[in-house]
Coordinates of C-alpha atoms in Angstrom, one line a residue:
X160 CA 96.1 96.0 86.9
X161 CA 96.5 93.6 84.3
X162 CA 93.2 94.8 82.4
X163 CA 94.4 99.1 82.4
X164 CA 98.0 97.1 81.4
X165 CA 96.2 96.1 78.1
X166 CA 95.7 99.2 77.9
X167 CA 98.7 100.8 78.4
X168 CA 97.0 102.9 81.2
X169 CA 100.1 103.4 82.3
X170 CA 98.6 106.2 84.8
X171 CA 95.8 104.0 85.9
X172 CA 98.3 101.7 86.7
X173 CA 101.2 103.6 89.1
X174 CA 97.2 105.3 91.3
X175 CA 96.6 101.9 91.5
X176 CA 99.8 100.4 93.4
X177 CA 100.3 103.9 95.1
X178 CA 96.7 104.0 96.7
X179 CA 97.1 100.4 97.8
X180 CA 97.8 100.7 102.3
X181 CA 100.1 97.3 101.8
X182 CA 101.6 96.0 98.6
X183 CA 101.0 92.2 97.0
X184 CA 103.9 91.6 95.1
X185 CA 101.9 91.4 91.8
X186 CA 100.6 95.2 93.2
X187 CA 104.0 96.3 93.2
X188 CA 105.7 94.9 90.2
X189 CA 102.9 96.2 87.9
X190 CA 102.8 99.6 89.6
X191 CA 106.9 99.0 88.4
X192 CA 105.6 98.2 85.3
X193 CA 104.3 101.5 85.2
X194 CA 107.1 103.2 85.5
X195 CA 109.2 102.2 83.8
X196 CA 106.7 102.5 80.9
X197 CA 106.6 106.4 82.1
X198 CA 110.7 106.6 82.5
X199 CA 109.2 107.3 86.1
X200 CA 110.9 104.4 87.4
X201 CA 114.2 105.6 89.2
X202 CA 112.4 108.4 90.5
X203 CA 108.6 106.2 92.5
X204 CA 109.6 103.4 92.9
X205 CA 109.6 103.1 96.7
X206 CA 106.7 105.9 97.1
X207 CA 105.1 102.5 97.8
X208 CA 105.4 99.9 100.7
X209 CA 107.8 96.9 100.0
X210 CA 106.2 95.0 103.1
X211 CA 104.9 92.7 101.5
X212 CA 101.2 90.1 103.0
X213 CA 102.0 86.6 102.5
X214 CA 100.0 85.5 99.6
X215 CA 96.8 82.7 99.0
X216 CA 97.7 82.2 95.8
X217 CA 98.6 79.2 94.5
X218 CA 97.5 77.2 91.3
X219 CA 97.6 73.5 89.8
X220 CA 101.5 73.6 90.3
X221 CA 101.4 74.8 93.5
X222 CA 103.5 77.3 92.5
X223 CA 102.7 81.5 93.9
X224 CA 102.0 84.8 93.2
X225 CA 104.6 85.1 90.7
X226 CA 102.4 84.0 88.7
X227 CA 100.4 86.5 88.0
X228 CA 103.5 89.1 86.4
X229 CA 106.3 87.6 86.1
X230 CA 104.8 86.5 82.6
X231 CA 104.5 91.0 81.5
X232 CA 108.2 91.2 84.0
X233 CA 110.1 89.2 81.7
X234 CA 108.3 91.2 78.7
X235 CA 108.3 95.2 79.9
X236 CA 112.3 94.2 81.0
X237 CA 112.7 93.1 76.8
X238 CA 112.9 89.0 77.9
X239 CA 109.9 88.5 75.2
X240 CA 111.8 84.8 75.3
X241 CA 111.8 84.0 79.7
X242 CA 108.2 86.2 78.7
X243 CA 106.9 83.3 76.1
X244 CA 108.1 80.4 77.8
X245 CA 106.6 81.8 81.1
X246 CA 103.5 82.1 78.4
X247 CA 104.0 78.5 77.4
X248 CA 105.1 76.4 81.0
X249 CA 101.1 77.9 81.4
X250 CA 98.9 76.8 78.3
X251 CA 100.8 73.4 79.0
X252 CA 100.3 72.2 82.1
X253 CA 96.6 74.8 82.7
X254 CA 95.3 74.6 79.0
X255 CA 94.2 77.8 77.1
X256 CA 94.3 81.1 78.0
X257 CA 93.9 84.3 76.1
X258 CA 95.5 86.8 78.1
X259 CA 98.8 84.1 77.9
X260 CA 97.7 83.5 73.9
X261 CA 98.2 87.6 73.2
X262 CA 101.2 88.1 75.2
X263 CA 102.6 84.9 73.1
X264 CA 101.7 86.6 69.8
X265 CA 103.1 89.7 70.5
X266 CA 106.4 88.0 72.2
X267 CA 106.5 86.7 67.8
X268 CA 105.9 90.0 66.9
X269 CA 108.8 91.3 68.5
X270 CA 111.1 87.9 68.1
X271 CA 109.6 88.6 64.1
X272 CA 108.7 85.1 63.7
X273 CA 105.8 86.7 61.8
X274 CA 104.7 82.4 60.9
X275 CA 104.1 82.2 64.9
X276 CA 102.9 85.6 65.2
X277 CA 100.3 85.2 62.3
X278 CA 98.7 81.3 64.6
X279 CA 98.5 83.1 67.4
X280 CA 96.8 85.7 65.9
X281 CA 94.6 83.6 63.9
X282 CA 93.4 81.7 66.7
X283 CA 93.0 84.4 69.2
X284 CA 91.1 86.2 65.7
X285 CA 87.7 83.3 66.5
X286 CA 87.5 84.9 70.3
X287 CA 84.4 87.0 69.9
X288 CA 85.3 90.9 71.2
X289 CA 89.0 90.5 70.6
X290 CA 88.9 91.7 67.0
X291 CA 90.9 95.3 67.6
X292 CA 94.0 93.3 68.7
X293 CA 94.1 91.0 65.4
X294 CA 93.9 95.0 63.4
X295 CA 96.7 96.9 65.8
X296 CA 98.9 94.0 65.8
X297 CA 98.6 92.1 62.6
X298 CA 100.6 94.6 60.4
X299 CA 103.0 94.6 62.3
X300 CA 103.7 91.3 61.8
X301 CA 105.4 92.3 58.6
X302 CA 106.4 95.4 59.1
X303 CA 108.9 96.3 61.5
X304 CA 108.7 99.9 61.0
X305 CA 104.9 99.9 62.9
X306 CA 106.4 98.2 65.1
X307 CA 109.5 100.6 66.5
X308 CA 106.4 102.9 65.6
X309 CA 104.5 102.7 68.9
X310 CA 105.8 103.6 71.9
X311 CA 105.1 100.3 74.0
X312 CA 106.7 97.8 71.8
X313 CA 109.7 100.9 71.3
X314 CA 110.2 100.3 75.3
X315 CA 109.9 96.7 75.1
X316 CA 112.6 96.2 72.6
X317 CA 114.5 99.4 74.0
X318 CA 114.9 96.8 76.6
X319 CA 116.3 94.2 75.2
X320 CA 119.3 92.0 76.3
X321 CA 122.4 93.2 73.8
X322 CA 124.3 89.6 75.6
X323 CA 123.1 86.0 74.0
X324 CA 122.9 84.0 76.9
X325 CA 120.3 81.4 78.1
X326 CA 117.6 82.3 80.8
X327 CA 118.9 79.7 83.5
X328 CA 122.6 81.9 84.1
X329 CA 119.8 84.4 86.4
X330 CA 119.4 84.5 89.2
X331 CA 114.8 83.7 89.6
X332 CA 112.6 84.9 88.6
X333 CA 114.4 86.4 85.2
X334 CA 113.6 90.2 84.7
X335 CA 115.5 91.0 88.2
X336 CA 118.2 87.9 87.8
X337 CA 118.9 89.3 84.0
X338 CA 118.5 93.1 84.7
X339 CA 120.5 92.4 88.5
X340 CA 122.9 91.1 86.8
X341 CA 124.1 94.1 84.0
X342 CA 127.4 96.1 84.2
X343 CA 126.7 98.1 81.2
X344 CA 124.1 99.2 78.8
X345 CA 122.1 102.0 77.1
X346 CA 120.5 105.1 78.8
X347 CA 116.7 102.8 79.4
X348 CA 118.5 99.6 80.3
X349 CA 120.9 101.7 82.9
X350 CA 118.5 102.3 84.8
X351 CA 115.9 99.1 85.0
X352 CA 119.6 97.7 86.2
X353 CA 119.8 100.1 88.6
X354 CA 116.5 99.6 90.1
X355 CA 116.9 95.8 90.1
X356 CA 120.4 96.7 92.5
X357 CA 118.3 98.8 94.5
X358 CA 115.2 96.7 94.9
X359 CA 117.6 93.5 95.6
X360 CA 119.7 96.3 97.9
X361 CA 123.2 95.5 96.7
X362 CA 124.5 98.2 96.4
X363 CA 128.1 97.4 95.3
X364 CA 127.7 97.1 91.8
X365 CA 126.1 99.8 91.9
X366 CA 128.8 102.7 92.1
X367 CA 129.7 102.8 88.4
X368 CA 126.3 103.0 86.7
X369 CA 124.7 105.7 88.8
X370 CA 128.0 107.3 87.3
X371 CA 127.5 106.0 83.7
X372 CA 123.4 107.5 84.7
X373 CA 125.1 110.7 85.6
X374 CA 126.7 110.7 83.0
X375 CA 123.9 110.8 79.6
X376 CA 121.6 113.3 82.2
X377 CA 123.4 116.3 82.4
X378 CA 125.1 115.3 85.9
X379 CA 121.0 115.4 87.1
X380 CA 120.7 111.7 89.5
X381 CA 116.1 111.4 91.0
X382 CA 116.2 111.9 94.9
X383 CA 116.4 108.0 95.5
X384 CA 120.0 107.7 93.3
X385 CA 121.9 110.1 95.8
X386 CA 120.4 108.5 98.9
X387 CA 121.6 105.2 98.1
X388 CA 125.3 107.2 97.4
X389 CA 125.0 108.7 100.3
X390 CA 124.3 105.1 102.5
X391 CA 127.4 103.8 100.6
X392 CA 129.4 107.0 101.4
X393 CA 129.3 105.6 105.2
X394 CA 131.8 102.7 104.4
X395 CA 133.5 104.2 102.0
X396 CA 134.9 106.9 101.6
X397 CA 135.4 107.3 97.6
X398 CA 131.7 108.0 97.0
X399 CA 132.0 111.3 99.1
X400 CA 135.6 112.4 97.1
X401 CA 133.3 111.5 93.3
X402 CA 129.9 113.0 95.2
X403 CA 130.5 115.3 97.4
X404 CA 127.9 118.1 96.6
X405 CA 125.4 115.2 96.9
X406 CA 126.1 113.4 99.9
X407 CA 126.7 117.0 101.9
X408 CA 123.0 117.8 101.2
X409 CA 122.1 113.9 102.0
X410 CA 123.9 113.6 105.1
X411 CA 121.7 115.4 107.1
X412 CA 118.1 114.0 106.4
X413 CA 120.2 110.8 106.9
X414 CA 121.0 111.2 110.5
X415 CA 117.2 112.5 111.0
X416 CA 116.2 109.3 109.7
X417 CA 119.4 107.5 112.4
X418 CA 118.1 109.5 115.1
X419 CA 113.8 108.4 114.5
X420 CA 115.2 104.6 114.3
X421 CA 117.8 104.6 116.9
X422 CA 115.3 104.8 120.6
X423 CA 113.8 101.1 118.4
X424 CA 117.2 99.6 117.8
X425 CA 118.3 100.7 120.8
X426 CA 114.8 98.9 123.0
X427 CA 115.6 95.9 120.4
X428 CA 119.4 95.0 121.3
X429 CA 117.9 95.4 125.0
X430 CA 115.1 93.0 124.8
X431 CA 117.4 90.1 122.4
X432 CA 120.2 90.4 125.2
X433 CA 120.8 86.8 126.6
X434 CA 118.5 85.5 124.4
X435 CA 119.0 82.2 122.6
X436 CA 119.2 82.6 118.2
X437 CA 115.5 81.5 117.8
X438 CA 113.9 84.6 120.2
X439 CA 117.0 87.2 118.6
X440 CA 115.4 85.9 115.3
X441 CA 111.4 86.4 116.7
X442 CA 112.7 89.8 117.9
X443 CA 113.9 90.7 114.8
X444 CA 111.2 90.6 113.2
X445 CA 108.7 92.1 115.1
X446 CA 110.9 95.1 115.7
X447 CA 111.4 95.3 112.2
X448 CA 107.8 94.9 111.8
X449 CA 107.9 97.9 114.2
X450 CA 110.4 100.0 113.0
X451 CA 108.1 100.2 109.7
X452 CA 105.1 101.3 111.4
X453 CA 105.9 104.1 113.6
X454 CA 108.7 105.9 110.2
X455 CA 106.6 104.7 107.8
X456 CA 104.7 107.9 107.7
X457 CA 108.3 110.8 107.9
X458 CA 110.1 108.2 105.4
X459 CA 108.2 105.7 103.4
X460 CA 109.4 107.0 100.2
X461 CA 112.5 107.4 100.6
X462 CA 115.2 105.2 99.9
X463 CA 116.7 105.2 103.8
X464 CA 112.9 104.1 104.3
X465 CA 113.3 101.3 101.8
X466 CA 117.5 99.5 103.0
X467 CA 116.9 99.8 106.9
X468 CA 112.7 98.6 107.3
X469 CA 111.9 97.2 104.2
X470 CA 112.1 93.5 102.0
X471 CA 114.0 92.4 105.2
X472 CA 112.4 89.5 106.8
X473 CA 112.9 85.9 105.8
X474 CA 108.6 85.6 105.3
X475 CA 109.9 88.3 102.4
X476 CA 112.4 86.7 100.7
X477 CA 110.9 83.9 97.6
X478 CA 113.3 80.4 98.9
X479 CA 114.6 78.6 96.2
X480 CA 112.8 75.3 94.3
X481 CA 114.5 72.5 93.1
X482 CA 115.8 74.0 89.7
X483 CA 116.9 77.7 91.2
X484 CA 120.0 78.0 92.5
X485 CA 119.2 81.4 94.1
X486 CA 116.4 83.8 94.3
X487 CA 116.0 87.7 93.7
X488 CA 112.5 88.6 96.3

């Protein structure tokens, strides 16, 4: 998927993600990048399962698979400074890498750092088979119009933060923490801000963003957003009043989901009765897995399935590191 990324083969990245039976976080991350670049994020981000397996990936710093995709995700979220920092950290700890040098060169170009960009392109140009890369991006160093005319880089620029904050102010990883904290923005940033909240299941701050999105899109909302509103309406009557047509049309589907899930929920409640807290936690994970298995065929692709079945086990939550107050899974 990283090879497809450099070829701007967004459709191929999406196909790779959707053909994976049990995507890892890295696969899900590159699938999301493909969706962002093709404008399909809110419509199709839940077409893959988020039942992440434990990754055996470790590097010399003892870090996990986030290192595989964090730089690229930061970059395509418009966080070029955070992406550059990821690249520099890797090179300092592990030595030069062409993959990271190329990404850092693009960060320098987007940040209007001409001298720095020239230095990276000169280094890259000394590597066999990289002339095409240098020839493509060298003219952009001094011509901003060429950057803005490039579809890939223009979309990255459209996501550039409008606020000036240090990266440390956001939950990590930055590409999720930044978007999860956005309360306003242009159409592209609205999409990523809503997507981050849906992924982290933080629906409490979604309402205003969805209202803004609806206004920008002539009242049309993707199915996942309609399903989010229906979930929110279960506890907040204001949502029902604000979006009556959407909630009414989705209500029967949500109740069908609850009907399918109820036998498993009842079985778990019966099995957990009188058990210790430790055993209840074990049974919770067992029945969460059972619910995913039994409902996946009919409900994967809906936000109902993701919200109630996925990304909710203890072993799927990224623990905070020594340098973090917390993180987004």
